[in-house]
Coordinates of C-alpha atoms in Angstrom, one line a residue:
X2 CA -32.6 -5.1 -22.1
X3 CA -30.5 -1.8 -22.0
X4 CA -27.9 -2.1 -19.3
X5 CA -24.6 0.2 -18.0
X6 CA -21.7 -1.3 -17.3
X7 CA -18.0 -1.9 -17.9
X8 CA -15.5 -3.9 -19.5
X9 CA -12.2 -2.3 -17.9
X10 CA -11.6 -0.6 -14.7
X11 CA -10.7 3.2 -15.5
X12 CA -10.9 6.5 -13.9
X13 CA -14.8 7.8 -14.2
X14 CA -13.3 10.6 -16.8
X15 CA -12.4 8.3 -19.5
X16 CA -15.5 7.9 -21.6
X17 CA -15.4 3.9 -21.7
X18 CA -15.0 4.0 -17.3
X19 CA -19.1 3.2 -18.2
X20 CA -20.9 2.5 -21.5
X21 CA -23.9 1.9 -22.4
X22 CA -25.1 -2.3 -23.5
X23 CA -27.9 -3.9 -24.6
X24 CA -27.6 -7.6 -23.0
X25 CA -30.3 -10.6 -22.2
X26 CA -33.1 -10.2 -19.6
X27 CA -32.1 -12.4 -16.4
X28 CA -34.3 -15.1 -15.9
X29 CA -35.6 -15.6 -12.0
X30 CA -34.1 -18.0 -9.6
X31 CA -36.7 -19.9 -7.0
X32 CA -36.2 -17.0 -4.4
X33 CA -35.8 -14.4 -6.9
X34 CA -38.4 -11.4 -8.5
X35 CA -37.4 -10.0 -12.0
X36 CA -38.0 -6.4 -10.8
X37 CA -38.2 -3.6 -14.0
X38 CA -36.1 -1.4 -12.8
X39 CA -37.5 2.7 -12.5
X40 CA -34.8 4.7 -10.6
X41 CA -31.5 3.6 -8.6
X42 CA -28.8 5.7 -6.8
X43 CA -25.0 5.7 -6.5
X44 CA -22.9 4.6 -3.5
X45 CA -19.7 4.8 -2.7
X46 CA -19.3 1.2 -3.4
X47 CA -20.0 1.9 -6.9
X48 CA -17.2 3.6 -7.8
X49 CA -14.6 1.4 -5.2
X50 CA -16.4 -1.6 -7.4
X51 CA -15.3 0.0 -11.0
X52 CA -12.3 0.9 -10.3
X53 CA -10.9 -2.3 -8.7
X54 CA -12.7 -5.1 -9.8
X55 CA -11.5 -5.5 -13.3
X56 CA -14.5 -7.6 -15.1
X57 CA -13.9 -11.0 -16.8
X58 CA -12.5 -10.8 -21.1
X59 CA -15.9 -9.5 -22.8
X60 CA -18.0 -10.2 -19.9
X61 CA -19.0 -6.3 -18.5
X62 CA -19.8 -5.8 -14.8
X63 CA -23.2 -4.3 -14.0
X64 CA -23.1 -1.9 -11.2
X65 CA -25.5 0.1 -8.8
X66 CA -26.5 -1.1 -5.5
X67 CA -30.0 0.4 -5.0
X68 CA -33.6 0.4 -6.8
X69 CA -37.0 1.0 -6.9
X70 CA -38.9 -0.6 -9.6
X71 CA -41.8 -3.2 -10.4
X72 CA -42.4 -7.1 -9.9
X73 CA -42.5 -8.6 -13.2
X74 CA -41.8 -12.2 -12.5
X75 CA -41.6 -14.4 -9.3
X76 CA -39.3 -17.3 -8.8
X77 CA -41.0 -20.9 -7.4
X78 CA -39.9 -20.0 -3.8
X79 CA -41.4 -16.7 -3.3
X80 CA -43.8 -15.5 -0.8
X81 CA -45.3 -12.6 0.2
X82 CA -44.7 -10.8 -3.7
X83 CA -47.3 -10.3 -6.3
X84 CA -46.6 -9.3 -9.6
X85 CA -46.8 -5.5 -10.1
X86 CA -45.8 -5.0 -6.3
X87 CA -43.8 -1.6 -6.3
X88 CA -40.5 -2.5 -4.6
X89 CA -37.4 -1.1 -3.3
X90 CA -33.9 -2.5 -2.3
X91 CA -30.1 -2.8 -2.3
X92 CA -29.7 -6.4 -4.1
X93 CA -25.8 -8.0 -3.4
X94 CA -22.8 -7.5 -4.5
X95 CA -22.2 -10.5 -6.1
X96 CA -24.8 -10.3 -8.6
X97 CA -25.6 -8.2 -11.8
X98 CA -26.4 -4.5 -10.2
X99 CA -29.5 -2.2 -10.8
X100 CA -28.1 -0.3 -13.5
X101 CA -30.4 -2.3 -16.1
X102 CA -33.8 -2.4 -17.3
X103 CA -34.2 -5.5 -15.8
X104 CA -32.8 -6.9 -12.4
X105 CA -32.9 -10.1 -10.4
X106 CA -33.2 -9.7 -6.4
X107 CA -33.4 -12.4 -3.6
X108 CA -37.2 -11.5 -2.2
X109 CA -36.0 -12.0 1.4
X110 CA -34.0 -8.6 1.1
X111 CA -36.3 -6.5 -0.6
X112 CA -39.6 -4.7 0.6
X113 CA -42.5 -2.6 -1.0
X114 CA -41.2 0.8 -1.5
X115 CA -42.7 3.6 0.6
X116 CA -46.0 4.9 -1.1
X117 CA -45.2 8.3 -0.2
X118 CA -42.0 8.9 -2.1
X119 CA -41.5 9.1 -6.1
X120 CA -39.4 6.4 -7.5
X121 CA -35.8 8.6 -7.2
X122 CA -36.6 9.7 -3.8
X123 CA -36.9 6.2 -2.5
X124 CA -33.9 4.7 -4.2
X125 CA -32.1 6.9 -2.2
X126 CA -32.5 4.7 0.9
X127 CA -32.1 1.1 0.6
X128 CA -28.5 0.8 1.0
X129 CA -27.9 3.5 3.5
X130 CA -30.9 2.3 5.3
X131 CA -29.4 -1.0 5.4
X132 CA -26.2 0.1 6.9
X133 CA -27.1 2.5 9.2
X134 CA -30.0 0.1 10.9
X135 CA -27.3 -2.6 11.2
X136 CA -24.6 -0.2 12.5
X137 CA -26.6 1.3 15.1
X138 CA -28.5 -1.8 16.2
X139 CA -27.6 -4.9 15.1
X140 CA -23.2 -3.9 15.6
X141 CA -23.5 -0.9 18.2
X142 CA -26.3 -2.6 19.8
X143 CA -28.7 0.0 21.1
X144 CA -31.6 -0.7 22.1
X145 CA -34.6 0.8 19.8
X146 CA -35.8 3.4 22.6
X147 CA -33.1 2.7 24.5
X148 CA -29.6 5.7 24.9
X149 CA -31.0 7.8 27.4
X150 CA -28.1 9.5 29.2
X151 CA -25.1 8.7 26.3
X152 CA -24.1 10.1 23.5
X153 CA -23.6 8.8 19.8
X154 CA -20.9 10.5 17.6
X155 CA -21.2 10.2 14.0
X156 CA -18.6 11.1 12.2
X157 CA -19.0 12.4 8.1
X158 CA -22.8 12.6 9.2
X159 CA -23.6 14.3 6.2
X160 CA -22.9 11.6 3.8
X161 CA -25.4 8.9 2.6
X162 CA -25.3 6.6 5.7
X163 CA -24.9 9.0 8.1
X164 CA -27.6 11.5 6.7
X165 CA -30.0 8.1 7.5
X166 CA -28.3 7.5 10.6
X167 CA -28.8 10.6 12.4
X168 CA -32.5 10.4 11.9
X169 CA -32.8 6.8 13.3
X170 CA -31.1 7.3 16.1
X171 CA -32.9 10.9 17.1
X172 CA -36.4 8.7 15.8
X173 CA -36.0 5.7 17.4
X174 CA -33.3 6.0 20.6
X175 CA -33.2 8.4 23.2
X176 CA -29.2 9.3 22.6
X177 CA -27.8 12.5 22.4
X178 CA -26.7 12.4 18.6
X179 CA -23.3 14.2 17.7
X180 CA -22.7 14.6 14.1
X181 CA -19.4 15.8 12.1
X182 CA -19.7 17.8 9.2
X183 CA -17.0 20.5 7.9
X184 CA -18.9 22.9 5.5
X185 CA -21.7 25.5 6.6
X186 CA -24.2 23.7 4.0
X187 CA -23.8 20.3 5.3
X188 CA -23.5 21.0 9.0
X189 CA -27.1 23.0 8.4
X190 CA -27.8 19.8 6.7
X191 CA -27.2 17.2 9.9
X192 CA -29.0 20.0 12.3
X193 CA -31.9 19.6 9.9
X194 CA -31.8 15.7 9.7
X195 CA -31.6 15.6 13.9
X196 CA -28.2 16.1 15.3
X197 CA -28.2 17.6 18.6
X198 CA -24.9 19.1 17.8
X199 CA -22.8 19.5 14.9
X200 CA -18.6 19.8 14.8
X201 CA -16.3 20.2 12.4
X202 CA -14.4 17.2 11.3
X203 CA -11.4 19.1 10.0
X204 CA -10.6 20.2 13.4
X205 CA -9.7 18.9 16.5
X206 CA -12.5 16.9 18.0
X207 CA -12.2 17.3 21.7
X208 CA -12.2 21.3 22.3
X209 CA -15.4 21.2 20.2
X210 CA -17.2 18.5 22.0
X211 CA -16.0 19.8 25.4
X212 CA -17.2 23.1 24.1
X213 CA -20.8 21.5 23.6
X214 CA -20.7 19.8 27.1
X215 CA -19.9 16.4 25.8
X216 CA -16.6 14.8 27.5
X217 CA -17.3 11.3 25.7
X218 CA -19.2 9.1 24.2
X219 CA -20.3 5.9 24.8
X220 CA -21.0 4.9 20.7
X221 CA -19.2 5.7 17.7
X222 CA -20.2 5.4 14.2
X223 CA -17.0 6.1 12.1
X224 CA -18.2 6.8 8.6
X225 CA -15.4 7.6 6.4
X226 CA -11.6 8.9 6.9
X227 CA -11.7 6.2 10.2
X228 CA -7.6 6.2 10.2
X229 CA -7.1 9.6 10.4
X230 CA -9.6 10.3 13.0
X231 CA -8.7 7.0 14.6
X232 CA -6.4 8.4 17.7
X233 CA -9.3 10.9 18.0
X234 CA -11.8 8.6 18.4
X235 CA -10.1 6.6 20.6
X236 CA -9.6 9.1 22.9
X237 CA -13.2 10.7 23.3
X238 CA -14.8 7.1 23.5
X239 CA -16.2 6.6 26.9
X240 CA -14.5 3.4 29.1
X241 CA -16.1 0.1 27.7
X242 CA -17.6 2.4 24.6
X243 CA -18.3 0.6 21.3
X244 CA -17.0 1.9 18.4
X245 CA -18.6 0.9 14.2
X246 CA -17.0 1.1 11.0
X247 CA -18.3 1.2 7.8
X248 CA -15.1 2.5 5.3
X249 CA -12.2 1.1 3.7
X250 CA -9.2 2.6 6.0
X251 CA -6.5 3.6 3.8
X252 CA -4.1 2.6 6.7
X253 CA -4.1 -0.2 9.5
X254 CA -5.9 1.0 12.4
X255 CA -3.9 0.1 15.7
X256 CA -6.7 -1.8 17.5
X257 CA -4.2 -2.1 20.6
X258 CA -5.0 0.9 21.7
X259 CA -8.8 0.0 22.1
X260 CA -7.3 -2.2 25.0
X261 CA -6.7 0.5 28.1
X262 CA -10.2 0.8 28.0
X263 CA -11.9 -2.1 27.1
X264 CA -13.6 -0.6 24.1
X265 CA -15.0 -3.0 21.3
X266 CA -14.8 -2.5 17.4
X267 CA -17.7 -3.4 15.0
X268 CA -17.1 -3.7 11.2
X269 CA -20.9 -3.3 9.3
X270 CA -20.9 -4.5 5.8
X271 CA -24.5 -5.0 4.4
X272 CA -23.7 -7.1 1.8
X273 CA -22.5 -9.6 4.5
X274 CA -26.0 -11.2 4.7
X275 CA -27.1 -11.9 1.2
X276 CA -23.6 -12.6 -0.1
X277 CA -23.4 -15.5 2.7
X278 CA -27.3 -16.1 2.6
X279 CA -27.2 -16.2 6.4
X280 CA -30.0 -17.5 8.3
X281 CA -31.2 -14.5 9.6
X282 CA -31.3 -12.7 5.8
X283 CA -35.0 -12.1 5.9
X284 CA -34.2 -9.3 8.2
X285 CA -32.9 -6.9 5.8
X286 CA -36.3 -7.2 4.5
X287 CA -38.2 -6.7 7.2
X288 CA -35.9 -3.0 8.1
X289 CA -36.6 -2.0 5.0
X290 CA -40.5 -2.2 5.7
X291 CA -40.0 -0.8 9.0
X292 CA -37.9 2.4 7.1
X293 CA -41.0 2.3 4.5
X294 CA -43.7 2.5 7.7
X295 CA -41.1 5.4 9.1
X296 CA -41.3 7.0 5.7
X297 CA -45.1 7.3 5.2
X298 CA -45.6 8.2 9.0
X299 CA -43.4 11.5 8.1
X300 CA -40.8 10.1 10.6
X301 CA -37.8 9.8 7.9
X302 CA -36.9 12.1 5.0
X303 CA -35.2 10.8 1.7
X304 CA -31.9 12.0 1.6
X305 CA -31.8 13.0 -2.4
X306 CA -29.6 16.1 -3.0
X307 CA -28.8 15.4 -6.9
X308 CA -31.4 14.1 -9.2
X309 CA -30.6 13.1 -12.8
X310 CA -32.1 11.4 -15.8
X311 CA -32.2 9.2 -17.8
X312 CA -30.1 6.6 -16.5
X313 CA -27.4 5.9 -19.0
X314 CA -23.8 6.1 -19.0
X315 CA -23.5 9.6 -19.8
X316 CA -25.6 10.2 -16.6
X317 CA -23.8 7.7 -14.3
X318 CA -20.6 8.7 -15.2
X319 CA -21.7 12.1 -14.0
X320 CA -23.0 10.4 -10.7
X321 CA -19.7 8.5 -10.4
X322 CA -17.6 11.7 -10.6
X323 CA -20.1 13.5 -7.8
X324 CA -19.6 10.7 -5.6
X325 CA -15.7 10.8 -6.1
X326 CA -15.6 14.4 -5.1
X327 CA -16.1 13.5 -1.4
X328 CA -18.3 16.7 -1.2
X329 CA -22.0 14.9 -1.7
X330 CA -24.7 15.8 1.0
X331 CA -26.9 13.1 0.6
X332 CA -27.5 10.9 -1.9
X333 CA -27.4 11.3 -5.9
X334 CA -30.1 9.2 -7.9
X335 CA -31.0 8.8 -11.0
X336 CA -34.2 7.6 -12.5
X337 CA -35.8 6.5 -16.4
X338 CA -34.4 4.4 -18.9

């Protein structure tokens, strides 16, 4: 099967960061399906992945972290699948990625993709669907319907997870939803997507919020850059507030000073679940079919901004570089072999 990968970790504008392979189609595992593989996006965690995990001598890592494709083979312990079932998921980070014609994913965290999306508009979601379902209900806990009377700040709401997140939340809570955003184009963007109000990230947080009628807020969802907005954030969260975190803080955050006022941290990871096979690891499933219902009742949007083809190195090299800019709005996929 053709395949993208790489065989040493180097910046994404060296022209062997990823190559193109031809290597042997997987064979399923009892709670696997062989899924042939039609479009897949690229994360954030892509590009952390290729540039610190430096593969095994002659054995090249296979990334990508979302797909949409077709059941071509079941394992002994699946239910639920038929063969030719049109799928959509994130997969683990332990195992061979999407960026192949042909890829192995546990059933239990996959779903049937919505019907009302082309291939590259769904494998946008998966992973940022993931996350930003866990973060706001599962770590943040609120309530679905629940939020009326607090507030939810999202900061980089813009971004992958946070352009899914601000719909959820203005879908399926009744919180006031306060996104960051520091460009015109994506603070348009996060309006569009649901945000009550929009600030700029790249100035001081509390004159704008105050300046929207907002004093504090009782959940934060702390999408990128958390240490250097971390004395912010700790400052507008409301007494007992919950705060989430999904990104790789360059520096120690000083959780001491989340004692004065009793607030709780929450780290979401949602690899956590299928890299620990948990017992409650159906659930990432089930979301998904939930985000797919969401989807085909017009309640959701894909979050596609850059669309490329065909998927090959060339291509996801591109994708990489887009992603490293720290200036996506949305999501980049790509889609074809």
């Amino acid at each position: 099967m053709k395949a993208i990968g790489y065989l040493h970790a180097l910046p994404i504008d060296h022209p062997e960061a990823l190559v193109d392979l031809e290597l042997p189609a997987p064979t399923p595992a009892p709670h696997d399906l062989l899924v042939r593989v039609a479009a897949v996006s690229v994360n954030p965690v892509d590009t952390k992945v290729r540039r610190q995990r430096a593969p095994q001598p002659g054995q090249p890592e296979v990334l990508g972290w979302d797909a949409v494709g077709t059941v071509e083979a079941l394992g002994a312990a699946v239910q639920g699948f038929a063969v030719g079932d049109r799928v959509y998921y994130a997969g683990a980070i332990n195992r061979p990625g999407s960026n192949a014609e042909l890829q192995l994913v546990d059933h239990r965290i996959a779903a049937r993709a919505p019907a009302s999306l082309s291939d590259a508009d769904a494998a946008a979601l998966p992973l940022t669907a993931i996350t930003a379902w866990e973060l706001l209900f599962d770590r943040l806990g609120v309530p679905e319907g629940g939020g009326e009377g607090r507030t939810l700040l999202i900061t980089g709401a813009a971004g992958g997870v946070g352009s899914i997140l601000v719909q959820l939340a203005r879908q399926l809570t009744r919180l006031r939803i306060v996104g960051t955003a520091s460009r015109p184009e994506t603070q348009a963007w996060v309006q569009q997507l649901g945000a009550h109000a929009v600030v700029d990230h790249g100035q001081p947080l509390r004159p704008q919020l105050v300046a929207a009628g907002i004093a504090e807020a009782d959940y934060i969802a702390s999408l990128t850059h958390s240490d250097q907005h971390w004395a912010q954030l700790v400052d507008l969260a409301t007494p007992q507030g919950r705060i989430g975190i999904i990104d790789d803080p360059a520096t120690p955050l000083d959780v001491m000073a989340l004692k004065r006022k009793a607030l709780s941290l929450h780290w979401e990871m949602m690899f956590t679940r299928p890299m620990f096979g948990t017992p409650d690891i159906a659930e990432q499933g089930r979301l998904l079919a939930r985000v797919a219902e969401l989807v085909d009742a017009g309640r959701l949007r894909s979050t596609v901004s850059e669309h490329l083809s065909p998927i090959n190195a060339e291509q996801l090299r591109r994708a990489h570089a887009l992603v490293e800019s720290g200036r996506m709005r949305g999501k980049v996929v790509l889609s074809g072999f």
